[in-house]
Coordinates of C-alpha atoms and ligand atoms in Angstrom, one line a residue:
V1 CA -72.1 -11.2 1.2
K2 CA -69.5 -10.2 -1.2
I3 CA -69.5 -7.2 -2.7
P4 CA -68.2 -6.7 -6.5
V5 CA -65.9 -4.3 -7.3
V6 CA -65.1 -3.4 -10.8
E7 CA -61.8 -2.6 -11.1
S8 CA -60.3 0.4 -12.1
V9 CA -60.1 2.2 -15.2
L10 CA -56.5 3.2 -14.3
K11 CA -55.1 -0.6 -13.1
V12 CA -56.7 -2.3 -16.1
N13 CA -54.7 0.4 -18.5
D14 CA -51.6 0.1 -16.6
Q15 CA -51.8 -3.7 -17.1
I16 CA -52.0 -3.4 -20.5
A17 CA -49.3 -0.7 -20.5
A18 CA -47.0 -3.0 -18.9
E19 CA -48.0 -5.8 -22.0
N20 CA -46.9 -3.0 -24.2
R21 CA -43.8 -1.8 -22.6
Q22 CA -42.5 -5.4 -23.2
D23 CA -43.4 -5.3 -26.9
L24 CA -41.9 -2.2 -27.2
S25 CA -38.6 -3.0 -25.4
R26 CA -36.3 -2.4 -28.5
V27 CA -38.4 0.5 -29.7
F28 CA -38.0 4.3 -28.2
T29 CA -41.7 5.0 -27.7
L30 CA -42.5 8.8 -27.3
N31 CA -45.6 10.5 -25.8
L32 CA -46.0 13.4 -27.2
M33 CA -48.7 15.3 -25.1
G34 CA -49.5 19.2 -25.8
S35 CA -52.7 21.4 -27.0
P36 CA -54.8 21.3 -30.0
G37 CA -52.6 23.3 -32.6
C38 CA -49.5 23.1 -30.9
G39 CA -47.6 21.8 -33.4
K40 CA -47.3 18.1 -32.6
T41 CA -48.0 17.1 -36.5
A42 CA -45.2 19.5 -37.7
L43 CA -43.3 18.0 -35.5
V44 CA -43.4 14.8 -36.1
E45 CA -43.6 15.4 -40.3
A46 CA -40.1 17.6 -39.4
T47 CA -38.9 14.5 -37.5
L48 CA -39.7 12.2 -40.3
R49 CA -38.3 14.4 -42.9
A50 CA -34.8 15.0 -41.3
L51 CA -34.4 11.2 -39.9
G52 CA -36.4 8.9 -41.8
G53 CA -34.0 7.8 -44.1
E54 CA -31.6 7.0 -41.1
I55 CA -33.6 5.3 -38.6
R56 CA -36.6 3.2 -38.8
L57 CA -39.3 5.5 -38.0
G58 CA -43.3 4.8 -36.9
V59 CA -45.6 7.2 -35.7
L60 CA -49.2 6.3 -34.0
V61 CA -51.6 9.5 -33.9
G62 CA -54.7 9.7 -31.8
D63 CA -57.7 11.6 -33.0
L64 CA -61.0 12.2 -32.1
T65 CA -62.9 11.9 -35.9
T66 CA -60.3 12.1 -38.4
T67 CA -57.2 10.9 -40.5
R68 CA -56.3 14.4 -41.1
D69 CA -52.8 14.3 -39.5
A70 CA -52.2 10.3 -40.6
E71 CA -52.5 11.9 -44.1
R72 CA -49.8 14.4 -43.2
M73 CA -47.8 12.1 -41.7
A74 CA -48.0 9.3 -44.6
R75 CA -46.5 11.3 -46.9
W76 CA -42.9 10.5 -45.2
C77 CA -43.5 7.5 -43.5
D78 CA -45.1 4.0 -44.0
R79 CA -45.4 2.8 -40.6
V80 CA -48.6 5.2 -39.8
V81 CA -51.3 4.3 -37.6
Q82 CA -54.8 6.6 -36.8
I83 CA -56.2 5.9 -33.7
N84 CA -59.6 7.5 -33.4
T85 CA -60.8 8.1 -30.1
G86 CA -64.4 9.3 -30.2
Q87 CA -65.0 11.4 -27.7
G88 CA -61.8 10.3 -25.7
C89 CA -59.7 13.4 -24.8
H90 CA -56.8 10.8 -24.3
L91 CA -55.3 7.8 -25.7
E92 CA -55.0 4.8 -23.6
A93 CA -52.7 1.6 -23.6
R94 CA -55.4 -0.8 -25.1
H95 CA -54.9 2.0 -28.2
V96 CA -52.1 1.8 -28.6
R97 CA -51.8 -2.4 -28.2
E98 CA -54.4 -2.5 -31.2
A99 CA -52.2 -0.5 -32.8
I100 CA -48.8 -1.6 -32.8
G101 CA -50.7 -4.8 -34.1
R102 CA -51.1 -2.9 -37.5
I103 CA -47.4 -2.4 -37.8
D104 CA -44.8 -4.4 -38.2
I105 CA -43.0 -3.4 -34.9
G106 CA -40.3 -5.1 -35.0
A107 CA -38.9 -3.3 -38.2
V108 CA -39.0 -0.1 -35.9
D109 CA -36.7 1.4 -33.9
A110 CA -38.8 4.6 -32.8
L111 CA -41.6 5.1 -32.1
I112 CA -43.7 8.6 -32.0
I113 CA -47.3 9.1 -30.6
E114 CA -48.9 12.0 -31.3
N115 CA -51.9 12.0 -28.1
V116 CA -55.4 14.2 -28.4
G117 CA -54.8 17.5 -28.2
N118 CA -55.0 18.0 -24.6
L119 CA -52.8 19.5 -21.6
I120 CA -54.9 17.7 -19.3
C121 CA -56.5 14.6 -19.7
P122 CA -53.4 12.3 -21.0
V123 CA -51.4 13.3 -18.1
G124 CA -53.0 9.9 -16.1
Y125 CA -52.8 7.3 -18.6
D126 CA -49.7 5.4 -19.0
L127 CA -49.3 3.9 -23.0
G128 CA -45.7 1.8 -22.3
E129 CA -44.0 4.1 -23.6
T130 CA -40.2 4.9 -22.9
G131 CA -40.4 8.8 -22.5
R132 CA -43.1 11.3 -22.4
V133 CA -43.0 14.6 -24.1
G134 CA -44.8 17.8 -23.2
M135 CA -45.0 20.2 -26.1
F136 CA -46.3 23.9 -25.9
S137 CA -46.1 26.9 -28.3
V138 CA -45.7 30.4 -27.8
S139 CA -49.3 31.2 -29.4
E140 CA -50.5 29.6 -26.4
G141 CA -49.3 32.2 -23.8
D142 CA -46.7 31.9 -21.7
D143 CA -48.7 30.8 -18.6
K144 CA -49.5 27.8 -19.8
A145 CA -46.4 25.5 -18.5
I146 CA -47.4 26.9 -14.9
K147 CA -51.0 26.3 -15.2
H148 CA -50.5 22.8 -16.6
P149 CA -47.7 21.5 -13.8
H150 CA -48.9 18.1 -14.0
L151 CA -48.2 17.6 -17.6
V152 CA -45.0 19.3 -16.9
R153 CA -43.8 17.6 -14.5
A154 CA -44.7 13.8 -16.1
A155 CA -42.5 15.1 -18.8
N156 CA -39.4 13.7 -19.6
L157 CA -38.8 16.3 -21.7
L158 CA -40.1 19.3 -22.8
V159 CA -40.6 21.6 -26.0
L160 CA -41.5 25.1 -26.5
N161 CA -42.9 25.2 -30.2
K162 CA -43.2 28.4 -32.9
V163 CA -40.6 30.7 -31.7
D164 CA -40.3 32.1 -35.0
L165 CA -43.7 33.7 -33.9
L166 CA -41.8 35.5 -30.4
P167 CA -41.4 39.0 -32.4
H168 CA -45.7 38.6 -32.8
V169 CA -47.3 37.8 -30.1
P170 CA -47.1 38.4 -26.5
F171 CA -44.9 36.0 -24.8
D172 CA -42.2 36.4 -22.2
L173 CA -39.9 33.2 -22.6
D174 CA -37.6 34.3 -19.8
R175 CA -41.0 33.9 -17.1
F176 CA -41.7 30.8 -19.3
R177 CA -38.5 29.6 -18.3
D178 CA -38.6 30.5 -14.8
D179 CA -41.6 28.9 -14.6
V180 CA -40.8 25.2 -15.7
H181 CA -37.8 25.3 -13.7
R182 CA -39.5 26.0 -10.9
V183 CA -42.2 23.2 -11.4
A184 CA -39.4 20.9 -12.8
P185 CA -35.5 22.2 -12.3
E186 CA -34.2 18.8 -14.0
T187 CA -36.4 18.9 -17.5
R188 CA -34.7 20.0 -20.4
L189 CA -36.7 22.8 -22.5
L190 CA -36.2 23.0 -26.3
E191 CA -37.1 25.7 -28.0
V192 CA -38.0 24.9 -31.7
T193 CA -40.0 25.7 -35.0
A194 CA -41.2 23.0 -36.4
T195 CA -42.3 24.4 -39.6
D196 CA -38.6 25.6 -40.1
P197 CA -36.2 23.3 -38.1
G198 CA -33.0 24.6 -37.4
G199 CA -31.0 25.8 -34.8
E200 CA -30.0 24.6 -31.4
G201 CA -33.0 23.5 -30.1
W202 CA -33.7 21.2 -33.2
Q203 CA -30.4 19.8 -33.1
D204 CA -30.8 18.8 -29.2
W205 CA -34.2 17.2 -30.0
I206 CA -32.8 15.1 -33.6
S207 CA -30.0 13.8 -31.2
F208 CA -32.1 13.1 -28.5
I209 CA -34.4 10.8 -30.8
R210 CA -31.2 9.3 -32.5
A211 CA -29.5 8.7 -29.0
G212 CA -32.9 6.9 -27.7
A213 CA -33.6 4.7 -31.4
G214 CA -33.4 1.1 -30.6
R215 CA -33.6 1.5 -26.9
G216 CA -37.0 0.7 -25.0
D217 CA -35.4 1.7 -21.7
P218 CA -35.0 5.2 -20.1
S219 CA -31.6 4.5 -18.9
P220 CA -28.9 6.4 -20.6
Ligands
GDP301 N1 -45.3 29.8 -37.2 C1 -45.8 28.4 -36.8 N2 -46.6 28.1 -37.0 C2 -46.6 26.3 -37.0 C3 -45.2 25.9 -36.1 N3 -45.1 24.5 -36.2 C4 -47.0 24.1 -36.5 N4 -47.6 25.4 -37.0 C5 -48.7 25.9 -37.7 O1 -49.5 25.4 -36.3 C6 -51.1 24.5 -36.7 C7 -51.0 23.8 -35.7 O2 -50.1 22.7 -36.1 P1 -50.5 21.3 -36.4 O3 -48.9 20.6 -36.2 O4 -51.3 20.7 -36.8 O5 -50.4 21.3 -34.2 P2 -51.0 20.0 -33.6 O6 -52.5 19.9 -33.6 O7 -50.8 20.1 -32.1 O8 -50.9 18.4 -34.4 C8 -50.7 24.8 -38.6 O9 -51.0 25.6 -39.1 C9 -49.4 24.5 -38.7 O10 -48.9 25.0 -39.7 C10 -44.0 26.6 -36.3 O11 -43.1 26.5 -35.1 N5 -44.1 28.1 -36.4
MG302 MG1 -52.1 17.0 -34.6

């Protein structure tokens, strides 16, 4: 007897991600993952403000139901697509596939995908991105990196946001840095304030995007 087997969701996802990767071969595509409220949209907004006149940027943003984030970002960029996932706690490659069909992807050098706010579910789904950015913020507490090692390990770059709040919240920065280093010794950690950009971490973020723009391959 031949028993029918349903292909795994992840296998199908990987196939679609490979198609995305092909279509995005000249687009520096970042999959931005972090908890709800860590400042993902704020980081994207500040990036659009800083680089919008210089680099052709596009944004995809995943959210359960609203278009609030897309509205915030559309103030700075014409190429914004909102993806509503309904009950889904993460973006999948098929969402990105559909969304890149809605913008003139040939006119985009760098694409930021704000994933659904979640530190766990998005990690398992390849979207066809060039690189993954893991984001935390100081108001979440200094234990979040060590408690989410899969995200930390999966990320090509880590961002710690809201460092302006360090004087006001209990957050042991050395401990956080040590934890990150222990889990992913090679991965850079940029410390930023998305709502008041400036300083070394912010400059490194801007340089990272400038260096990648127009390249969809992760090699240097
Ligand atoms: N103090 C401070 N607040 C921030 C910073 N970045 C974002 N926020 C605030 O944190 C809240 C959540 O930000 P948002 O960008 O919506 O986070 P998202 O859910 O990850 O997209 C908003 O009220 C932002 O104004 C920051 O660097 N410092
Ligand atoms: Mg957001």
